[in-house]
């Protein structure tokens, strides 16, 4: 059973980022719990993926955050300036942004759980980006990489896919870190009926938009997608690829 006290490992490019460090975890690589989990998927190697969706409902007092960049980043994800919808901040200081301004950055990820190994530590896979994840459906590519599709389940947000750098192995143990290294893309749909997958990779364009690293791009995925011109969607509630045609 996984609860808000279960210890998760944080892996991928954002692991260890200063934005993920708190008083409870000075390394930015361990998080207690996952919450507001929505749709997910299964991987070709038998683990389960789950998306952390409306995590903004659990945090309070963004108005009291003193760092302007942090406050703006939280506001972009709908974190309230005052009391939260759930009221957890009255009992757990980690949900009070006035006391723990970085805690919310530790949610909004895809988590991977191995149901066949009860003693394993579940993982937050930061390479897949941070937003209100709906689905994490996998499809192997022709060259045995894995593509993972997700929607950001809010009006006027975007559609994403992640493609691994490494290839799927017949030995499950070799696939454990496959989702930590790859490219995250946001979709742009054009008026002529075509589309383009825009790589959310830190470089001159995103640096000019105020990003400082790949970790920053993945933590502020919504802002990065907007900076590159990804298409605002009518709330992408779910994403599936046909096992017959491959069409999404």
Coordinates of N, CA and C in Angstrom, one line a residue, residues 67-190:
X67 N 9.8 34.7 -2.5 CA 10.6 34.7 -3.8 C 9.6 34.9 -5.0
X68 N 9.7 36.0 -5.7 CA 8.8 36.2 -6.8 C 8.7 35.1 -7.9
X69 N 9.9 34.5 -8.2 CA 9.9 33.5 -9.2 C 9.2 32.3 -8.8
X70 N 9.4 31.9 -7.5 CA 8.7 30.7 -6.9 C 7.2 31.0 -6.9
X71 N 6.8 32.2 -6.4 CA 5.4 32.5 -6.4 C 4.7 32.5 -7.7
X72 N 5.4 33.0 -8.8 CA 4.9 33.0 -10.1 C 4.7 31.5 -10.6
X73 N 5.7 30.7 -10.4 CA 5.7 29.3 -10.8 C 4.5 28.6 -10.2
X74 N 4.3 28.8 -8.9 CA 3.1 28.2 -8.2 C 1.8 28.7 -8.8
X75 N 1.7 30.0 -9.0 CA 0.5 30.5 -9.6 C 0.1 29.9 -10.9
X76 N 1.2 29.6 -11.7 CA 0.9 29.1 -13.1 C 0.3 27.7 -13.0
X77 N 0.5 27.0 -11.8 CA -0.1 25.7 -11.6 C -1.4 25.8 -10.7
X78 N -1.9 27.0 -10.5 CA -3.1 27.1 -9.8 C -3.1 27.0 -8.3
X79 N -1.9 27.2 -7.7 CA -1.8 27.1 -6.2 C -2.4 28.4 -5.6
X80 N -3.3 28.3 -4.6 CA -4.0 29.4 -4.1 C -3.1 30.4 -3.3
X81 N -3.5 31.6 -3.3 CA -2.8 32.6 -2.5 C -3.1 32.5 -1.0
X82 N -4.3 32.0 -0.7 CA -4.7 31.8 0.7 C -4.9 30.4 1.1
X83 N -6.0 30.1 1.8 CA -6.2 28.7 2.3 C -6.4 27.7 1.1
X84 N -6.1 26.5 1.3 CA -6.3 25.4 0.3 C -7.7 24.9 0.3
X85 N -8.1 24.2 -0.7 CA -9.4 23.6 -0.8 C -9.5 22.4 0.2
X86 N -8.4 21.8 0.5 CA -8.5 20.6 1.4 C -8.3 20.9 2.9
X87 N -7.5 22.0 3.2 CA -7.3 22.4 4.5 C -6.2 21.6 5.2
X88 N -5.4 20.9 4.5 CA -4.4 20.1 5.2 C -3.3 20.9 5.8
X89 N -3.1 22.2 5.3 CA -2.1 23.0 5.9 C -2.3 23.3 7.4
X90 N -3.6 23.2 7.8 CA -3.9 23.4 9.2 C -3.3 22.3 10.1
X91 N -2.9 21.2 9.6 CA -2.4 20.1 10.4 C -1.0 19.6 10.0
X92 N -0.6 19.9 8.7 CA 0.7 19.5 8.2 C 1.4 20.6 7.6
X93 N 2.5 21.1 8.2 CA 3.2 22.3 7.7 C 3.8 22.2 6.3
X94 N 4.0 20.9 5.9 CA 4.6 20.8 4.5 C 3.7 21.3 3.4
X95 N 2.3 21.4 3.8 CA 1.4 21.9 2.8 C 1.2 23.4 2.8
X96 N 1.9 24.1 3.7 CA 1.8 25.5 3.9 C 3.0 26.1 3.2
X97 N 2.8 26.8 2.0 CA 3.9 27.3 1.2 C 4.6 28.4 1.9
X98 N 4.0 29.1 2.9 CA 4.6 30.1 3.7 C 5.8 29.5 4.5
X99 N 5.6 28.3 4.9 CA 6.7 27.6 5.7 C 7.6 26.7 4.8
X100 N 7.0 26.1 3.7 CA 7.7 25.2 2.9 C 7.4 25.5 1.4
X101 N 8.1 26.6 0.9 CA 7.7 27.0 -0.5 C 8.1 26.1 -1.6
X102 N 9.0 25.1 -1.3 CA 9.4 24.2 -2.4 C 8.6 22.9 -2.4
X103 N 7.8 22.7 -1.4 CA 7.2 21.3 -1.3 C 6.3 21.0 -2.5
X104 N 5.6 22.0 -3.0 CA 4.7 21.7 -4.2 C 5.4 21.3 -5.4
X105 N 6.7 21.7 -5.6 CA 7.5 21.3 -6.7 C 7.8 19.8 -6.7
X106 N 7.5 19.2 -5.6 CA 7.8 17.8 -5.5 C 6.6 16.9 -5.9
X107 N 5.6 17.5 -6.4 CA 4.4 16.8 -6.8 C 4.0 17.3 -8.2
X108 N 3.3 16.5 -9.0 CA 2.9 16.8 -10.3 C 3.7 16.0 -11.3
X109 N 4.2 14.9 -10.8 CA 5.1 14.0 -11.7 C 4.4 12.7 -12.0
X110 N 5.0 11.9 -12.9 CA 4.6 10.5 -13.2 C 5.4 9.7 -12.2
X111 N 4.7 8.8 -11.5 CA 5.4 7.9 -10.6 C 5.4 6.5 -11.1
X112 N 6.4 5.7 -10.9 CA 6.5 4.3 -11.3 C 6.6 3.4 -10.1
X113 N 5.8 2.4 -10.1 CA 5.7 1.4 -9.0 C 5.8 0.0 -9.6
X114 N 6.6 -0.8 -8.9 CA 6.8 -2.2 -9.3 C 5.9 -3.1 -8.4
X115 N 4.7 -3.5 -9.0 CA 3.8 -4.3 -8.1 C 4.3 -5.7 -7.9
X116 N 5.3 -6.2 -8.6 CA 5.8 -7.5 -8.4 C 7.0 -7.6 -7.4
X117 N 7.4 -6.4 -6.9 CA 8.4 -6.3 -5.9 C 8.0 -5.4 -4.7
X118 N 7.2 -6.0 -3.8 CA 6.7 -5.2 -2.7 C 7.7 -4.4 -1.9
X119 N 9.0 -4.9 -1.9 CA 10.0 -4.2 -1.2 C 10.7 -3.1 -1.9
X120 N 10.3 -2.9 -3.2 CA 11.0 -1.9 -4.0 C 10.5 -0.4 -3.6
X121 N 11.3 0.5 -3.9 CA 11.0 1.9 -3.7 C 10.4 2.5 -4.9
X122 N 9.2 3.1 -4.8 CA 8.6 3.7 -6.0 C 9.4 5.0 -6.4
X123 N 9.2 5.4 -7.6 CA 10.1 6.5 -8.2 C 9.2 7.6 -8.8
X124 N 9.6 8.8 -8.6 CA 9.1 9.9 -9.4 C 10.0 10.2 -10.6
X125 N 9.5 10.1 -11.8 CA 10.3 10.1 -13.0 C 10.2 11.6 -13.6
X126 N 11.2 12.4 -13.3 CA 11.1 13.8 -13.6 C 11.3 14.1 -15.1
X127 N 11.9 13.1 -15.8 CA 12.2 13.4 -17.3 C 10.8 13.5 -18.0
X128 N 9.7 13.0 -17.5 CA 8.4 13.0 -18.1 C 7.7 14.4 -17.9
X129 N 8.3 15.3 -17.2 CA 7.8 16.6 -17.0 C 6.8 16.7 -15.8
X130 N 6.5 17.9 -15.4 CA 5.7 18.2 -14.2 C 4.5 19.0 -14.7
X131 N 3.3 18.4 -14.6 CA 2.1 19.1 -14.8 C 0.9 18.3 -14.2
X132 N -0.3 18.6 -14.6 CA -1.4 17.8 -14.0 C -1.7 16.6 -15.0
X133 N -0.9 15.6 -14.7 CA -0.8 14.4 -15.6 C -2.1 13.7 -15.7
X134 N -2.6 13.5 -16.9 CA -3.7 12.5 -17.1 C -3.1 11.5 -18.1
X135 N -3.1 10.3 -17.6 CA -2.5 9.2 -18.3 C -1.0 9.2 -18.4
X136 N -0.5 8.0 -18.6 CA 1.0 7.8 -18.9 C 1.0 6.5 -19.7
X137 N 0.5 6.6 -20.9 CA 0.3 5.4 -21.7 C 1.5 5.1 -22.6
X138 N 2.0 3.9 -22.6 CA 3.3 3.5 -23.3 C 3.0 2.9 -24.6
X139 N 3.9 3.1 -25.5 CA 3.9 2.4 -26.8 C 5.4 2.2 -27.2
X140 N 5.8 1.0 -27.5 CA 7.1 0.7 -28.0 C 7.3 1.3 -29.4
X141 N 8.4 1.9 -29.7 CA 8.6 2.4 -31.0 C 9.2 1.3 -31.9
X142 N 9.4 1.5 -33.2 CA 9.9 0.5 -34.1 C 11.3 0.1 -33.7
X143 N 12.1 1.0 -33.1 CA 13.5 0.7 -32.8 C 13.6 0.3 -31.3
X144 N 12.5 -0.1 -30.7 CA 12.4 -0.6 -29.3 C 12.7 0.4 -28.2
X145 N 12.5 1.7 -28.5 CA 12.4 2.7 -27.5 C 11.0 2.7 -26.9
X146 N 10.8 3.5 -25.9 CA 9.4 3.6 -25.4 C 8.9 5.0 -25.5
X147 N 7.7 5.2 -26.0 CA 7.1 6.5 -26.0 C 6.0 6.5 -24.9
X148 N 5.9 7.6 -24.2 CA 4.9 7.7 -23.1 C 4.1 9.0 -23.4
X149 N 2.8 8.8 -23.5 CA 1.9 10.0 -23.8 C 1.2 10.4 -22.6
X150 N 1.0 11.7 -22.4 CA 0.3 12.3 -21.3 C -0.4 13.6 -21.7
X151 N -1.6 13.8 -21.1 CA -2.2 15.1 -21.3 C -2.1 15.9 -20.0
X152 N -2.1 17.2 -20.1 CA -2.1 18.1 -19.0 C -3.6 18.5 -18.8
X153 N -4.2 17.8 -17.8 CA -5.7 17.8 -17.7 C -6.2 19.1 -17.1
X154 N -6.2 20.2 -17.9 CA -6.8 21.4 -17.5 C -7.1 22.2 -18.8
X155 N -8.1 23.0 -18.8 CA -8.4 23.7 -20.0 C -7.2 24.6 -20.4
X156 N -7.0 24.6 -21.7 CA -5.9 25.5 -22.3 C -4.5 25.0 -21.9
X157 N -4.4 23.7 -21.6 CA -3.1 23.1 -21.4 C -2.7 22.2 -22.6
X158 N -1.6 21.5 -22.5 CA -1.0 20.9 -23.7 C -1.0 19.4 -23.6
X159 N -0.6 18.8 -24.8 CA -0.4 17.4 -25.0 C 1.1 17.1 -25.1
X160 N 1.5 16.0 -24.4 CA 3.0 15.7 -24.3 C 3.3 14.2 -24.7
X161 N 4.5 14.0 -25.1 CA 5.0 12.7 -25.2 C 6.5 12.7 -24.8
X162 N 6.9 11.6 -24.2 CA 8.3 11.4 -23.9 C 8.8 10.2 -24.7
X163 N 10.0 10.3 -25.2 CA 10.6 9.2 -25.9 C 12.0 8.9 -25.3
X164 N 12.2 7.6 -24.9 CA 13.4 7.2 -24.2 C 14.6 7.3 -25.1
X165 N 15.8 7.5 -24.6 CA 17.0 7.4 -25.3 C 17.4 5.9 -25.5
X166 N 17.3 5.2 -24.4 CA 17.6 3.8 -24.4 C 16.5 2.9 -25.0
X167 N 16.9 1.6 -25.2 CA 15.9 0.7 -25.8 C 15.5 -0.3 -24.8
X168 N 14.3 -0.8 -25.0 CA 13.7 -1.8 -24.1 C 14.5 -3.1 -24.2
X169 N 14.8 -3.7 -23.0 CA 15.6 -4.9 -23.0 C 14.6 -6.1 -22.6
X170 N 15.0 -7.2 -23.0 CA 14.2 -8.4 -22.6 C 14.5 -8.8 -21.2
X171 N 15.5 -8.2 -20.6 CA 15.8 -8.4 -19.1 C 15.2 -7.2 -18.4
X172 N 14.1 -7.4 -17.6 CA 13.3 -6.3 -17.0 C 14.2 -5.4 -16.1
X173 N 15.2 -6.0 -15.5 CA 16.1 -5.2 -14.6 C 16.8 -4.1 -15.3
X174 N 17.1 -4.3 -16.6 CA 17.8 -3.3 -17.4 C 16.9 -2.2 -17.8
X175 N 15.6 -2.3 -17.6 CA 14.7 -1.2 -18.0 C 14.4 -0.2 -16.9
X176 N 15.0 -0.5 -15.7 CA 14.6 0.3 -14.5 C 14.8 1.8 -14.7
X177 N 15.8 2.2 -15.3 CA 16.1 3.6 -15.5 C 15.7 4.2 -16.9
X178 N 15.0 3.4 -17.7 CA 14.7 3.8 -19.0 C 13.9 5.1 -19.1
X179 N 13.1 5.4 -18.1 CA 12.3 6.7 -18.2 C 13.0 7.9 -17.6
X180 N 14.3 7.7 -17.3 CA 15.1 8.8 -16.7 C 15.9 9.6 -17.8
X181 N 16.0 9.0 -19.0 CA 16.8 9.6 -20.0 C 16.1 9.6 -21.3
X182 N 15.8 10.7 -21.8 CA 15.1 10.8 -23.1 C 14.7 12.2 -23.4
X183 N 13.7 12.4 -24.3 CA 13.3 13.7 -24.7 C 11.8 13.9 -24.5
X184 N 11.4 15.0 -23.8 CA 10.0 15.3 -23.6 C 9.6 16.3 -24.7
X185 N 8.4 16.0 -25.3 CA 7.9 16.9 -26.4 C 6.6 17.4 -26.0
X186 N 6.2 18.6 -26.5 CA 4.9 19.2 -26.5 C 4.4 19.3 -27.9
X187 N 3.1 19.1 -28.0 CA 2.5 19.1 -29.4 C 2.0 20.5 -29.8
X188 N 2.4 20.8 -31.1 CA 1.8 21.9 -31.8 C 1.0 21.5 -33.0
X189 N -0.3 21.9 -33.0 CA -1.1 21.6 -34.1 C -1.3 22.8 -35.0
X190 N -1.1 22.6 -36.3 CA -1.1 23.7 -37.2 C -2.5 23.8 -38.0

